[in-house]
Short mmCIF file of C-alpha atoms in Angstrom, two decimals:
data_model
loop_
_atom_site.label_atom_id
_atom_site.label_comp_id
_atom_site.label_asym_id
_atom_site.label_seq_id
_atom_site.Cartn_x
_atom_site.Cartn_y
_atom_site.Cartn_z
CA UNK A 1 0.00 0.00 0.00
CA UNK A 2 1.44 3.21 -0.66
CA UNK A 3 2.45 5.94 1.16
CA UNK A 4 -0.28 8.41 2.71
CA UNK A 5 -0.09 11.82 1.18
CA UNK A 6 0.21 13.12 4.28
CA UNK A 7 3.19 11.38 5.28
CA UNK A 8 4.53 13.80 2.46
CA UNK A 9 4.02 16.51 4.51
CA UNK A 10 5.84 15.41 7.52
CA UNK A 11 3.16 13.65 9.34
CA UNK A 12 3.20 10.18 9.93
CA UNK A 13 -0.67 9.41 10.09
CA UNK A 14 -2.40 5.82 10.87
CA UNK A 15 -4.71 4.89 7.90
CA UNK A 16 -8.07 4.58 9.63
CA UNK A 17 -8.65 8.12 11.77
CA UNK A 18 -11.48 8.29 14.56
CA UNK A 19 -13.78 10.88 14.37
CA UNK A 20 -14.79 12.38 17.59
CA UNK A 21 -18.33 14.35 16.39
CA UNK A 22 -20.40 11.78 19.20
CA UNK A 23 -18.18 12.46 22.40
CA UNK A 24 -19.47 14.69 24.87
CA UNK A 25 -22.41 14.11 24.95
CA UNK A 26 -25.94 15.49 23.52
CA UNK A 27 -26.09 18.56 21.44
CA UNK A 28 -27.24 21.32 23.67
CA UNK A 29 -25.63 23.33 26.86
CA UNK A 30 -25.39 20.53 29.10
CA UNK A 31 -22.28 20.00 30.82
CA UNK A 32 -20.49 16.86 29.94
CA UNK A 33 -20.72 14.07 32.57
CA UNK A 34 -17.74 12.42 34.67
CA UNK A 35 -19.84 9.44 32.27
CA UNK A 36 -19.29 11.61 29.34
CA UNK A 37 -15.39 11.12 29.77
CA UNK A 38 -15.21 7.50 31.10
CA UNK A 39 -16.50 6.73 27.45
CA UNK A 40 -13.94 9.24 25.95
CA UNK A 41 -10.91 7.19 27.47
CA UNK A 42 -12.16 3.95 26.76
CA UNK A 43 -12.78 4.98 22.99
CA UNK A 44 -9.23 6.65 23.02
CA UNK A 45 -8.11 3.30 24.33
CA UNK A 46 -10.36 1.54 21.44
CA UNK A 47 -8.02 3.70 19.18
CA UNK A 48 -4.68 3.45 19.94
CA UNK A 49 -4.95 -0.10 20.60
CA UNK A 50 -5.96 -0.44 17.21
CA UNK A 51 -2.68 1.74 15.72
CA UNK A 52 -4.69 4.98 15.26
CA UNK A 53 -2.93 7.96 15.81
CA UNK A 54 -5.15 10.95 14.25
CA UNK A 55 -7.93 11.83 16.35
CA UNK A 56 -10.81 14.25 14.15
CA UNK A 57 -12.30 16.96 16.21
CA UNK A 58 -14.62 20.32 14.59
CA UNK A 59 -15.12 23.38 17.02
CA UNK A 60 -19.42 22.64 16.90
CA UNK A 61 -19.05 18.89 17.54
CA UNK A 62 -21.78 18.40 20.00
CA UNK A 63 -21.37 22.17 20.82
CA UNK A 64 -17.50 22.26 21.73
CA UNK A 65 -17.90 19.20 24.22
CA UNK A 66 -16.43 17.02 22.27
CA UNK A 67 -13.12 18.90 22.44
CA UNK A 68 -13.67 19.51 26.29
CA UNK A 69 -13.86 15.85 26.48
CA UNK A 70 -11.13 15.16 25.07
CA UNK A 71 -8.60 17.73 26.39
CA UNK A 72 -9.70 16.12 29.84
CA UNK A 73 -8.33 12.70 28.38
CA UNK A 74 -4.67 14.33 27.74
CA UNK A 75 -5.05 16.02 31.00
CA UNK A 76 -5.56 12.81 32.80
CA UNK A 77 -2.40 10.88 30.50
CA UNK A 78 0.85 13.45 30.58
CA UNK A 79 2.15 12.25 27.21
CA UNK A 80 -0.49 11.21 25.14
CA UNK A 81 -0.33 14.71 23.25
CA UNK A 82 3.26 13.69 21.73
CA UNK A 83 1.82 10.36 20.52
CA UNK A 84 -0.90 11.48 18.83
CA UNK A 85 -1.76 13.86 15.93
CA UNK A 86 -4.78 16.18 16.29
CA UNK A 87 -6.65 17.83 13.75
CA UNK A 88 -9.83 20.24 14.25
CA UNK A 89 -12.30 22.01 11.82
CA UNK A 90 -13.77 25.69 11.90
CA UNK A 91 -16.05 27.80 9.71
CA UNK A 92 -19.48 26.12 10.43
CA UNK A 93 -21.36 28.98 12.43
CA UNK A 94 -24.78 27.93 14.25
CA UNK A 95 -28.07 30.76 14.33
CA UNK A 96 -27.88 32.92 16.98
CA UNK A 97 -29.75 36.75 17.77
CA UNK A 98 -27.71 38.26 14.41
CA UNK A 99 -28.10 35.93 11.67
CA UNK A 100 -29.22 32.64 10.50
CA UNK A 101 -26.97 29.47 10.91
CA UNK A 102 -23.73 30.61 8.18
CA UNK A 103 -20.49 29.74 7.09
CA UNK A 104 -17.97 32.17 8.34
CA UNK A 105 -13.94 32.61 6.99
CA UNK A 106 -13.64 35.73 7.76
CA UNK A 107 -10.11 36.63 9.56
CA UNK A 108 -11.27 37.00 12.83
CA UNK A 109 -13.72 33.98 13.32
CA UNK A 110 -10.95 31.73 12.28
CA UNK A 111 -8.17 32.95 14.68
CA UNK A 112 -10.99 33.11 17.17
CA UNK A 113 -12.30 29.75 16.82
CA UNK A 114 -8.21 28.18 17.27
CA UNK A 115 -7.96 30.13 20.59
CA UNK A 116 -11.31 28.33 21.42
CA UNK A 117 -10.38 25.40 20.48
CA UNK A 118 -6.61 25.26 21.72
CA UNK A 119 -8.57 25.92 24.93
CA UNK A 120 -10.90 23.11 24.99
CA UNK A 121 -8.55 20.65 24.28
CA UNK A 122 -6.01 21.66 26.95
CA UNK A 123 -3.10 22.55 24.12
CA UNK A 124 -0.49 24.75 22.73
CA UNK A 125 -1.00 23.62 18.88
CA UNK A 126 -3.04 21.53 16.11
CA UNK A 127 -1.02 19.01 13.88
CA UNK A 128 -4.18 20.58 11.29
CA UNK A 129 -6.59 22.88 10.45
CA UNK A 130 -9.50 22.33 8.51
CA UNK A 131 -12.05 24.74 6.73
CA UNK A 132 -15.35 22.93 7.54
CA UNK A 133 -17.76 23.47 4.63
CA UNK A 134 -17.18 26.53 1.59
CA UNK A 135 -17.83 29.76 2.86
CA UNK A 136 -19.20 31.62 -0.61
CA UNK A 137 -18.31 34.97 0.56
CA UNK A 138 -14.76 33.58 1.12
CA UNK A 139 -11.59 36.12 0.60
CA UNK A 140 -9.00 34.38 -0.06
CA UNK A 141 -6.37 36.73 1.14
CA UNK A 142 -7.78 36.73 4.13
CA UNK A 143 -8.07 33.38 5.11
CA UNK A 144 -4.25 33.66 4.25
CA UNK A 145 -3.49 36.15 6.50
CA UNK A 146 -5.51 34.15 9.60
CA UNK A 147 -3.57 31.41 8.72
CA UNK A 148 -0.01 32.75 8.67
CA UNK A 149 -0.88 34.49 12.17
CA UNK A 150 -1.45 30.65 13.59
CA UNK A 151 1.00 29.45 11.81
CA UNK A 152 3.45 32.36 13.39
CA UNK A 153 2.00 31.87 16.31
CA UNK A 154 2.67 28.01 16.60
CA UNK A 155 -0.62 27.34 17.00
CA UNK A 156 -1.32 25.16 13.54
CA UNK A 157 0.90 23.26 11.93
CA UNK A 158 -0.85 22.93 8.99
CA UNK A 159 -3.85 23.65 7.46
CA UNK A 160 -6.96 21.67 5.08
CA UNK A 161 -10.30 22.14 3.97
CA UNK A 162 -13.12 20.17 3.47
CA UNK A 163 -16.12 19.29 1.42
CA UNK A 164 -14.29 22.03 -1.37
CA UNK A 165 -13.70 21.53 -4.98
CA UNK A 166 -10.54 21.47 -6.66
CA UNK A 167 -11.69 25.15 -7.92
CA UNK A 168 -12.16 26.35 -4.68
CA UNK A 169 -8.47 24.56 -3.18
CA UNK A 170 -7.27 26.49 -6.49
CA UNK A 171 -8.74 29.63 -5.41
CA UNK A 172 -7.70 29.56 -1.74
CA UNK A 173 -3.93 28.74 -2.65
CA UNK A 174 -3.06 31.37 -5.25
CA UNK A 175 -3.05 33.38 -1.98
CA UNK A 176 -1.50 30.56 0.67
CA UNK A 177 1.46 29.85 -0.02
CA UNK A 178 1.93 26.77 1.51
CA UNK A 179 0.32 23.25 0.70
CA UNK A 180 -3.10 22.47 2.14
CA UNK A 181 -2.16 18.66 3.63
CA UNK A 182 -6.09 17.27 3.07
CA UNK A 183 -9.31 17.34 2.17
CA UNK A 184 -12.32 15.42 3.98
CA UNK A 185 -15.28 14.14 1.49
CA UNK A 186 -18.07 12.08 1.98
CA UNK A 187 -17.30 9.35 0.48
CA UNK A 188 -18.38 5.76 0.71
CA UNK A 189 -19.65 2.35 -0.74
CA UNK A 190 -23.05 4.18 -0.88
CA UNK A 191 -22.28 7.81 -1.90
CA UNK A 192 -20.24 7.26 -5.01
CA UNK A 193 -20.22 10.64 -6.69
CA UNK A 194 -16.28 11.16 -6.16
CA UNK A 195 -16.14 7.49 -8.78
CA UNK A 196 -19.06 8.86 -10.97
CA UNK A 197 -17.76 11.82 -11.71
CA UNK A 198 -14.40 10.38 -13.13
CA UNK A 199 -16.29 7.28 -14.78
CA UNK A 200 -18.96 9.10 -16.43
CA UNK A 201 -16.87 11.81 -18.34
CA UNK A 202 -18.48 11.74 -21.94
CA UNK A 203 -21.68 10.19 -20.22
CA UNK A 204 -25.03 12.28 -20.49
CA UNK A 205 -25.46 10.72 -16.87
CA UNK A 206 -22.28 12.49 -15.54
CA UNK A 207 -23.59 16.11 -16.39
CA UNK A 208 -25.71 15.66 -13.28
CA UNK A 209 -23.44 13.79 -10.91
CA UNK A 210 -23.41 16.72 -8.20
CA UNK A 211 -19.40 15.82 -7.39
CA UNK A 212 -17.30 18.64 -9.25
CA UNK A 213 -15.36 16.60 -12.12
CA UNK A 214 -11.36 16.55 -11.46
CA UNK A 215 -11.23 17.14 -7.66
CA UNK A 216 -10.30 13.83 -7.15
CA UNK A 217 -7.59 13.75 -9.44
CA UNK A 218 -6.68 17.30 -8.26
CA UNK A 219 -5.77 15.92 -4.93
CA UNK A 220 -4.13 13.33 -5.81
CA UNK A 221 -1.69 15.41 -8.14
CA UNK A 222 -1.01 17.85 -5.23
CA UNK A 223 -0.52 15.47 -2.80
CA UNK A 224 -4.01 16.35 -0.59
CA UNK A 225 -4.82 13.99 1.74
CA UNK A 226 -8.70 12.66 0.56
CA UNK A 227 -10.24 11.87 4.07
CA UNK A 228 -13.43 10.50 3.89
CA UNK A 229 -15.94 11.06 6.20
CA UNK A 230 -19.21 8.56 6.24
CA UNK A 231 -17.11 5.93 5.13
CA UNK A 232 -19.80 3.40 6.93
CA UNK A 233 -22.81 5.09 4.61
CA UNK A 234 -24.40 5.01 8.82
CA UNK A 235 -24.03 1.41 8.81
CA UNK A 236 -26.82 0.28 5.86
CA UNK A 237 -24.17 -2.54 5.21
CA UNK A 238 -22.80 -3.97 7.70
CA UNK A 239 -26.14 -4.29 9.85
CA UNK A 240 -28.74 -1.69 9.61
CA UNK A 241 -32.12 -2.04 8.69
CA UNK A 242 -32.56 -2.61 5.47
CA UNK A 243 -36.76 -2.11 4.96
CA UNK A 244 -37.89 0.43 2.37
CA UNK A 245 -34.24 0.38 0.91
CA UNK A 246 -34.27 -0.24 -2.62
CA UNK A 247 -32.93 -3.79 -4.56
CA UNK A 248 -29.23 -2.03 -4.92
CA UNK A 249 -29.05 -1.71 -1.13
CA UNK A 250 -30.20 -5.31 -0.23
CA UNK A 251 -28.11 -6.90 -2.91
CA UNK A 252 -24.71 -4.77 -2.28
CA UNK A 253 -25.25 -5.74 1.85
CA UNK A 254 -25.41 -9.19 1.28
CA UNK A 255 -22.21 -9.31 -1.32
CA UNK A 256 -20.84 -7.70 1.56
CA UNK A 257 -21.77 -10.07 3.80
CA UNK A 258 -20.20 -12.77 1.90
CA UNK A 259 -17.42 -11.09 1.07
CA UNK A 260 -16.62 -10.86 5.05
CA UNK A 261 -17.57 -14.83 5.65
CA UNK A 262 -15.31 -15.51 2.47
CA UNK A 263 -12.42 -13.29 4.13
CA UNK A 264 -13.04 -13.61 8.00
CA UNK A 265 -13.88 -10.51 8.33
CA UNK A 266 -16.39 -7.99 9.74
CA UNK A 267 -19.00 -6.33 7.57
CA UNK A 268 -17.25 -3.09 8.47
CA UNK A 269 -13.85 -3.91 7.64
CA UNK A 270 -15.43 -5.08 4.16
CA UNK A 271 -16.76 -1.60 3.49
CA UNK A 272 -13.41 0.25 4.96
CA UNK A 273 -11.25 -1.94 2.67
CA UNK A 274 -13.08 -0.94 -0.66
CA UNK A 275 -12.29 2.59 -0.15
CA UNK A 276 -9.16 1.64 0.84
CA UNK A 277 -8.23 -0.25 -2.01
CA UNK A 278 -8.53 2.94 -4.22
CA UNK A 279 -4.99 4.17 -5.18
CA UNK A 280 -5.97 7.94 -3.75
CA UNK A 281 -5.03 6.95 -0.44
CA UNK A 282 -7.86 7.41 1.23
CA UNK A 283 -8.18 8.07 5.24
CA UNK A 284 -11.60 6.58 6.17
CA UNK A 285 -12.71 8.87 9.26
CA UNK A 286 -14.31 6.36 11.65
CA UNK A 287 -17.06 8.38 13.66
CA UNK A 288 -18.01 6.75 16.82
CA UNK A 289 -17.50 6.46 20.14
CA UNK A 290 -18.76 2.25 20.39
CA UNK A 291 -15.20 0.75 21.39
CA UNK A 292 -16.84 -2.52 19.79
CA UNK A 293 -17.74 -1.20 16.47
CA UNK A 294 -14.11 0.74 16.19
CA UNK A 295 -12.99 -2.97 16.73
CA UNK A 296 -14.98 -4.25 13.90
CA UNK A 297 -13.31 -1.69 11.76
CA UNK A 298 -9.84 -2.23 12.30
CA UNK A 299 -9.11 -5.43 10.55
CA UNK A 300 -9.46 -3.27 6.93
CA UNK A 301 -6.08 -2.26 6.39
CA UNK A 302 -5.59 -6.55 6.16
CA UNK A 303 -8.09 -6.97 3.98
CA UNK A 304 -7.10 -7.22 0.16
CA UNK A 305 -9.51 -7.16 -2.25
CA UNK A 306 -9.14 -8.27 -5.80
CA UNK A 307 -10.06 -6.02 -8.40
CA UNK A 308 -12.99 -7.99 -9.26
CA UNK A 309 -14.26 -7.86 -5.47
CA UNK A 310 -13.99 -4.08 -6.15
CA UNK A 311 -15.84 -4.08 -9.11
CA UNK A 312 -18.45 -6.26 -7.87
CA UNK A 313 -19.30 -4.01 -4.40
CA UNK A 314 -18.77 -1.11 -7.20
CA UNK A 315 -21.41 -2.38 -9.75
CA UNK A 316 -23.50 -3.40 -7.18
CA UNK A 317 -23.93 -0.52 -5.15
CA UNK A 318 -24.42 2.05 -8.24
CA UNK A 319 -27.40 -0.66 -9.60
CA UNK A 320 -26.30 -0.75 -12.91
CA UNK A 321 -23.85 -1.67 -15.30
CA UNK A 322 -20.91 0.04 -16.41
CA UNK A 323 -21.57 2.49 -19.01
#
């Protein structure tokens, strides 16, 4: 398997990264419990016992508790900072008495939101930064500027987006000068538009894929890490309900149960290992905080899948033939 773009940037990154949007609790202004943080060790524990080493937080992730959480973890385990990477997302603004719920990259929101979370987590710096979701009144000169005060500052080491086009990365580094290390899609056995849009190029079909043709490829050229997040499509195949789903659904579950019978396997890892069989690279961001189910997930990076398995869970899942 090849290298991880990352690990072109400096960081040396476990392939499967756990996504911490459930810790912490529910999403309102609760406290978090002494409950709340028992089940933050323990899925920390589920993690690093498993090899993974990047931990995925965003600033609104159950309403900042999920960083509080967290930063109470590496409080309790002098050390644990140094063995880990952490990476954190900002730009996703909720409604309050001034405006509706918003995307936000102006200068000041983004230095702001660091400080915040630097201080829920308990630490000097992020390994990464990540732009949540496009912010269409964007300046690109002065996201820039925010991000060569953190970077001054040593409070980011580097800096991402996600859920952005290859024209917007374009857009955002003709005024940073440095490389931006990833990018985190959805991406999965069920949402497919990041293969679609690449496969159906001279296809009338492909005019309304909805995933902008050539980010994919973009990424890959500049060495941007393609993180997916979803990678589990919320569990419809390895275990969820499957009533009222259509044929494609029902048939590409059981393949996949087969598959993982065949191989000795989990469901999960079945699912993890197609994405990760794509030469991109991919990081499948693993969002939960069941130590069991992050369990289930681990044995992917084992699992090798021919290129007809591939094809099959592929063909399957889109319900038809290739054009």
């Amino acid at each position: 398997m090849n290298a991880l773009p990352l690990q072109h940037h400096g960081l040396t990154a476990s392939r499967l990264v756990l996504g911490c949007m459930h810790l912490g609790g529910t999403w309102d202004r609760s406290a978090p419990t002494a409950e709340h943080v028992q089940r933050a060790h323990e899925v920390v524990d589920a993690a690093l016992a498993q090899g993974i080493n990047l931990f995925d937080h965003a600033d609104i992730y159950t309403l900042g508790k999920s960083e509080q959480v967290f930063g109470q973890v590496l409080k309790a385990r002098p050390g644990l900072r140094e063995r880990i990477l952490l990476q954190s997302k900002c730009g996703i603004r909720f409604p309050d008495e001034s405006a509706p719920g918003r995307y936000d990259f102006s200068r000041e929101h983004i230095v702001s939101s660091v400080e915040g979370i630097l201080s829920r987590l308990g630490v000097e710096s992020l390994d990464i930064l990540l732009l949540h979701r496009p912010d269409p009144l964007m300046e690109p000169d002065e996201v820039a500027e925010a991000f060569r005060r953190l970077k001054a500052s040593g409070k980011v080491r580097h800096f991402g987006v996600s859920n952005m086009s290859a024209g917007q990365i374009k857009l955002l580094r003709a005024a940073w000068d440095e490389p931006l290390v990833a990018n985190q899609l959805e991406m999965s056995l069920e949402k497919l538009g990041w293969l679609e849009s690449g496969v159906l190029v001279n296809q009338p079909p492909g005019v309304h894929g909805g995933f902008p043709e050539g980010t994919l490829e973009y990424c890959r050229l500049e060495r941007i890490q393609l993180q997916a997040w979803g990678p589990l499509a919320q569990g419809l195949y390895s275990g969820r309900s499957l009533e009222g789903q259509p044929e494609s659904v029902r048939e590409t579950a059981a393949l996949v149960g087969r598959l993982a019978e065949a191989k000795r396997t989990t469901r999960e890892a079945i699912v993890l290992a197609w994405l990760l069989k794509h030469p991109a690279g991919i990081q499948p961001v693993i969002g939960t905080s069941n130590a069991g189910r992050l369990a289930a997930c681990a044995d992917a990076a084992r699992i090798a899948l021919t290129r007809e398995e591939w094809y099959a869970l592929y063909v399957s899942s889109r319900g038809a033939r290739m054009p």
